[in-house]
Each structure stands twice: as C-alpha cells, then as structure tokens.
C-alpha cells in the first residue's frame, strides 16, 4: 500500500541551523534572498531528515538536490533524493509558507505539497486560479485552499506554474478535493499515465496556514497518510 509521509516544522533562524547543513546546503542558503533564508534553511534540513527517516539511514547518508524538467538546471526545480548507498528513495516535494515548512514523501509515485499562510485574498486570485465554472474549495479560506490544492497538483506533475492553474479543477461541485483537467492543451502534462490516478487531499496545518497534498498513485491502491509535526530546534 503506498505510504505518503508529511513532515511539518516551524521556521527556525538560519543562524541556528547553519551548522547542521551540508556544504551544498549552505551554498544554497547563501544564494537565497535574505528574507527567505530562515525558511530555506529550515526546509533544507527538514527535507534531508525526512528522507533519511523514510530510508532508515542517517541524515548525512542522503541528499536532496533539484532538477528542473524544463531546462535541466540543478539550481531549481523538482526536489530529488539520493542515497549514498544507492538504495531506493521516495519521491519528494517541499514547500515554505509563512512560518511553516512542509515536506512530503511518497514511495509509489510523484508527490506535491503546498503550504500557504492565511492572509487576506483579493478577487484577483479567483481570476488566476479558478477554472471556468469551478467552485472554490469548501470551508474557510476557500480560494486560498484552491490555490494550495492547485500548486500541490502542479508540483506533483513536475510543471509548477509553467502550466496555467486554470487548466485544472481541484474541487468537485461540493468543494471537496478532486482533480479534473479541463484544458486539452494541458492534458499531456497533467493526465495520469495509464494505470495511475490523481490523489488529492487537504492537510491540517493549524489555524494560520492552509496546506494541500497531491500524488500520482497506482489506480487501485489505497494509500496511507503518515502526517506529523517534526520540530527542528
Ligand atoms: C514550484 C512553484 C509552484 C513554487 O511555488 P511557491 O509557492 O512560491 O513556493 P513553495 O515554497 O511552495 O515551493 C517551492 C519549492 O517547489 C519546488 N519546485 C520548484 N519547481 C518545481 C516543479 N517544477 N515541480 C515540482 N516542484 C517544484 C522546489 O523544491 C522549491 O523549493 P526550493 O526553492 O527550495 O528548491 C513555482 O515556483 C513554480 O512554478 N516554479 C517553476 C517555474 C518554472 O517552470 N520555471 C522554469 C524555469 S527554466
């Protein structure tokens, strides 16, 4: 049965975490905008620790690099895990939002996670994210939740915002999580391969954040979600 792990942590100052980062991670941290550095350091550490936990190895026996499916760059794009011993690794996704960082891992297929700080949202977001006729996600902060679901799906697809968010619906008529590709132009990028299907859920991230999780899973498999807080300090 596919296992999806979610690990959440509050952002910790980069100065506190720096010693625990690898040289590659410190170089990445130094390239980040100063305002982002605490969250960047936090997610770098959380991601490596979560992959190590999933692989049952020490954190210094794994690394999480980046690979851009569009341009091939190793400086940005989809996070990809490696193990020093060459053993199997899960698919990885990560997100920084407000004072929270989240990492998702899946052993059965690509995964995407997104976290957004709760904030006032204008009508502009509706025009950017809602597909024609799509209702906002049910519950409080529906548009923000729609945005988070959409980013989670687009990350699992590996496209990010290179695909127009209005190409897909992420809520059914009742506002529950459900993925439907509505723009034929995006079908090649977003339609699951034969034998696989979209899986999408909201994630409880507390009162101040909205989060969502998407994965491409084998058609008939039901999944297990292991979601926990994993403080860094
Ligand atoms: C991915 C994206 C949706 C991130 O949104 P965000 O809400 O600002 O930021 P988040 O913190 O939630 O997520 C950032 C993480 O998404 C991941 N990510 C970036 N591109 C991704 C992609 N195409 N697919 C999946 N995950 C991706 C990275 O791990 C990134 O973290 P990092 O900066 O530490 O490497 C957005 O930045 C995007 O669409 N980027 C890709 C744009 C693109 O294709 N550019 C082409 C360059 S050649």
PDB file of C-alpha atoms and ligand atoms in Angstrom, residues 28 40 43-44 66-73 75-79 92-97 111 113-116 147 151 154-162, ligand 1:
ATOM      1  CA  UNK A  28      22.212  27.074  -1.470  1.00  0.00           C
ATOM      2  CA  UNK A  40      15.154  27.935   3.203  1.00  0.00           C
ATOM      3  CA  UNK A  43      13.174  23.221   4.670  1.00  0.00           C
ATOM      4  CA  UNK A  44      16.623  22.030   3.571  1.00  0.00           C
ATOM      5  CA  UNK A  66      16.976  19.881  -7.540  1.00  0.00           C
ATOM      6  CA  UNK A  67      16.303  19.059 -11.186  1.00  0.00           C
ATOM      7  CA  UNK A  68      14.350  21.351 -13.491  1.00  0.00           C
ATOM      8  CA  UNK A  69      12.321  19.328 -16.007  1.00  0.00           C
ATOM      9  CA  UNK A  70      12.198  22.328 -18.343  1.00  0.00           C
ATOM     10  CA  UNK A  71      15.803  23.475 -18.589  1.00  0.00           C
ATOM     11  CA  UNK A  72      17.757  20.705 -16.830  1.00  0.00           C
ATOM     12  CA  UNK A  73      19.219  23.105 -14.254  1.00  0.00           C
ATOM     13  CA  UNK A  75      19.747  25.105  -9.266  1.00  0.00           C
ATOM     14  CA  UNK A  76      15.951  24.945  -9.194  1.00  0.00           C
ATOM     15  CA  UNK A  77      13.016  22.662  -9.943  1.00  0.00           C
ATOM     16  CA  UNK A  78      11.736  19.345  -8.605  1.00  0.00           C
ATOM     17  CA  UNK A  79      13.446  18.086  -5.443  1.00  0.00           C
ATOM     18  CA  UNK A  92       9.905  14.323  -2.566  1.00  0.00           C
ATOM     19  CA  UNK A  93       8.088  17.643  -2.517  1.00  0.00           C
ATOM     20  CA  UNK A  94       8.554  20.636  -0.282  1.00  0.00           C
ATOM     21  CA  UNK A  95       7.002  23.985   0.488  1.00  0.00           C
ATOM     22  CA  UNK A  96       7.679  27.105   2.525  1.00  0.00           C
ATOM     23  CA  UNK A  97       4.814  29.339   3.586  1.00  0.00           C
ATOM     24  CA  UNK A 111       4.052  13.873  -4.857  1.00  0.00           C
ATOM     25  CA  UNK A 113       2.781  19.638  -1.303  1.00  0.00           C
ATOM     26  CA  UNK A 114       1.980  23.302  -0.800  1.00  0.00           C
ATOM     27  CA  UNK A 115       1.527  25.447   2.301  1.00  0.00           C
ATOM     28  CA  UNK A 116       0.186  28.996   2.319  1.00  0.00           C
ATOM     29  CA  UNK A 147      -4.591  27.792  -4.678  1.00  0.00           C
ATOM     30  CA  UNK A 151       0.061  24.176  -6.516  1.00  0.00           C
ATOM     31  CA  UNK A 154       1.227  21.182 -10.365  1.00  0.00           C
ATOM     32  CA  UNK A 155       4.225  20.257  -8.219  1.00  0.00           C
ATOM     33  CA  UNK A 156       3.363  16.552  -8.360  1.00  0.00           C
ATOM     34  CA  UNK A 157       3.060  16.911 -12.147  1.00  0.00           C
ATOM     35  CA  UNK A 158       6.535  18.496 -12.134  1.00  0.00           C
ATOM     36  CA  UNK A 159       5.386  21.515 -14.125  1.00  0.00           C
ATOM     37  CA  UNK A 160       4.842  24.057 -11.372  1.00  0.00           C
ATOM     38  CA  UNK A 161       3.281  27.226 -12.665  1.00  0.00           C
ATOM     39  CA  UNK A 162       4.612  26.599 -16.171  1.00  0.00           C
TER      40      UNK A 162
HETATM   41  C1  LIG B   1       7.040  25.456  -7.827  1.00  0.00           C
HETATM   42  C2  LIG B   1       6.284  26.763  -7.598  1.00  0.00           C
HETATM   43  C3  LIG B   1       4.824  26.468  -7.860  1.00  0.00           C
HETATM   44  C4  LIG B   1       6.612  27.135  -6.159  1.00  0.00           C
HETATM   45  O1  LIG B   1       5.692  27.928  -5.549  1.00  0.00           O
HETATM   46  P1  LIG B   1       5.851  28.756  -4.188  1.00  0.00           P
HETATM   47  O2  LIG B   1       4.525  28.677  -3.531  1.00  0.00           O
HETATM   48  O3  LIG B   1       6.391  30.083  -4.488  1.00  0.00           O
HETATM   49  O4  LIG B   1       6.961  28.073  -3.278  1.00  0.00           O
HETATM   50  P2  LIG B   1       6.942  26.787  -2.356  1.00  0.00           P
HETATM   51  O5  LIG B   1       7.808  27.081  -1.194  1.00  0.00           O
HETATM   52  O6  LIG B   1       5.583  26.271  -2.080  1.00  0.00           O
HETATM   53  O7  LIG B   1       7.671  25.691  -3.261  1.00  0.00           O
HETATM   54  C5  LIG B   1       8.997  25.882  -3.655  1.00  0.00           C
HETATM   55  C6  LIG B   1       9.591  24.525  -3.980  1.00  0.00           C
HETATM   56  O8  LIG B   1       8.890  23.931  -5.065  1.00  0.00           O
HETATM   57  C7  LIG B   1       9.787  23.019  -5.671  1.00  0.00           C
HETATM   58  N1  LIG B   1       9.668  23.151  -7.107  1.00  0.00           N
HETATM   59  C8  LIG B   1      10.158  24.114  -7.917  1.00  0.00           C
HETATM   60  N2  LIG B   1       9.821  23.866  -9.200  1.00  0.00           N
HETATM   61  C9  LIG B   1       9.087  22.716  -9.183  1.00  0.00           C
HETATM   62  C10 LIG B   1       8.475  21.956 -10.196  1.00  0.00           C
HETATM   63  N3  LIG B   1       8.516  22.307 -11.481  1.00  0.00           N
HETATM   64  N4  LIG B   1       7.812  20.830  -9.834  1.00  0.00           N
HETATM   65  C11 LIG B   1       7.746  20.453  -8.551  1.00  0.00           C
HETATM   66  N5  LIG B   1       8.326  21.150  -7.527  1.00  0.00           N
HETATM   67  C12 LIG B   1       8.998  22.269  -7.873  1.00  0.00           C
HETATM   68  C13 LIG B   1      11.192  23.326  -5.174  1.00  0.00           C
HETATM   69  O9  LIG B   1      11.567  22.335  -4.265  1.00  0.00           O
HETATM   70  C14 LIG B   1      11.007  24.634  -4.444  1.00  0.00           C
HETATM   71  O10 LIG B   1      11.831  24.757  -3.315  1.00  0.00           O
HETATM   72  P3  LIG B   1      13.337  25.302  -3.443  1.00  0.00           P
HETATM   73  O11 LIG B   1      13.224  26.692  -3.946  1.00  0.00           O
HETATM   74  O12 LIG B   1      13.869  25.194  -2.070  1.00  0.00           O
HETATM   75  O13 LIG B   1      14.031  24.403  -4.398  1.00  0.00           O
HETATM   76  C15 LIG B   1       6.712  27.909  -8.547  1.00  0.00           C
HETATM   77  O14 LIG B   1       7.901  28.478  -8.061  1.00  0.00           O
HETATM   78  C16 LIG B   1       6.970  27.389  -9.937  1.00  0.00           C
HETATM   79  O15 LIG B   1       6.055  27.110 -10.658  1.00  0.00           O
HETATM   80  N6  LIG B   1       8.223  27.229 -10.345  1.00  0.00           N
HETATM   81  C17 LIG B   1       8.570  26.611 -11.617  1.00  0.00           C
HETATM   82  C18 LIG B   1       8.508  27.614 -12.743  1.00  0.00           C
HETATM   83  C19 LIG B   1       9.224  27.059 -13.937  1.00  0.00           C
HETATM   84  O16 LIG B   1       8.880  26.070 -14.508  1.00  0.00           O
HETATM   85  N7  LIG B   1      10.312  27.668 -14.287  1.00  0.00           N
HETATM   86  C20 LIG B   1      11.093  27.181 -15.377  1.00  0.00           C
HETATM   87  C21 LIG B   1      12.500  27.581 -15.168  1.00  0.00           C
HETATM   88  S1  LIG B   1      13.505  27.009 -16.501  1.00  0.00           S
END
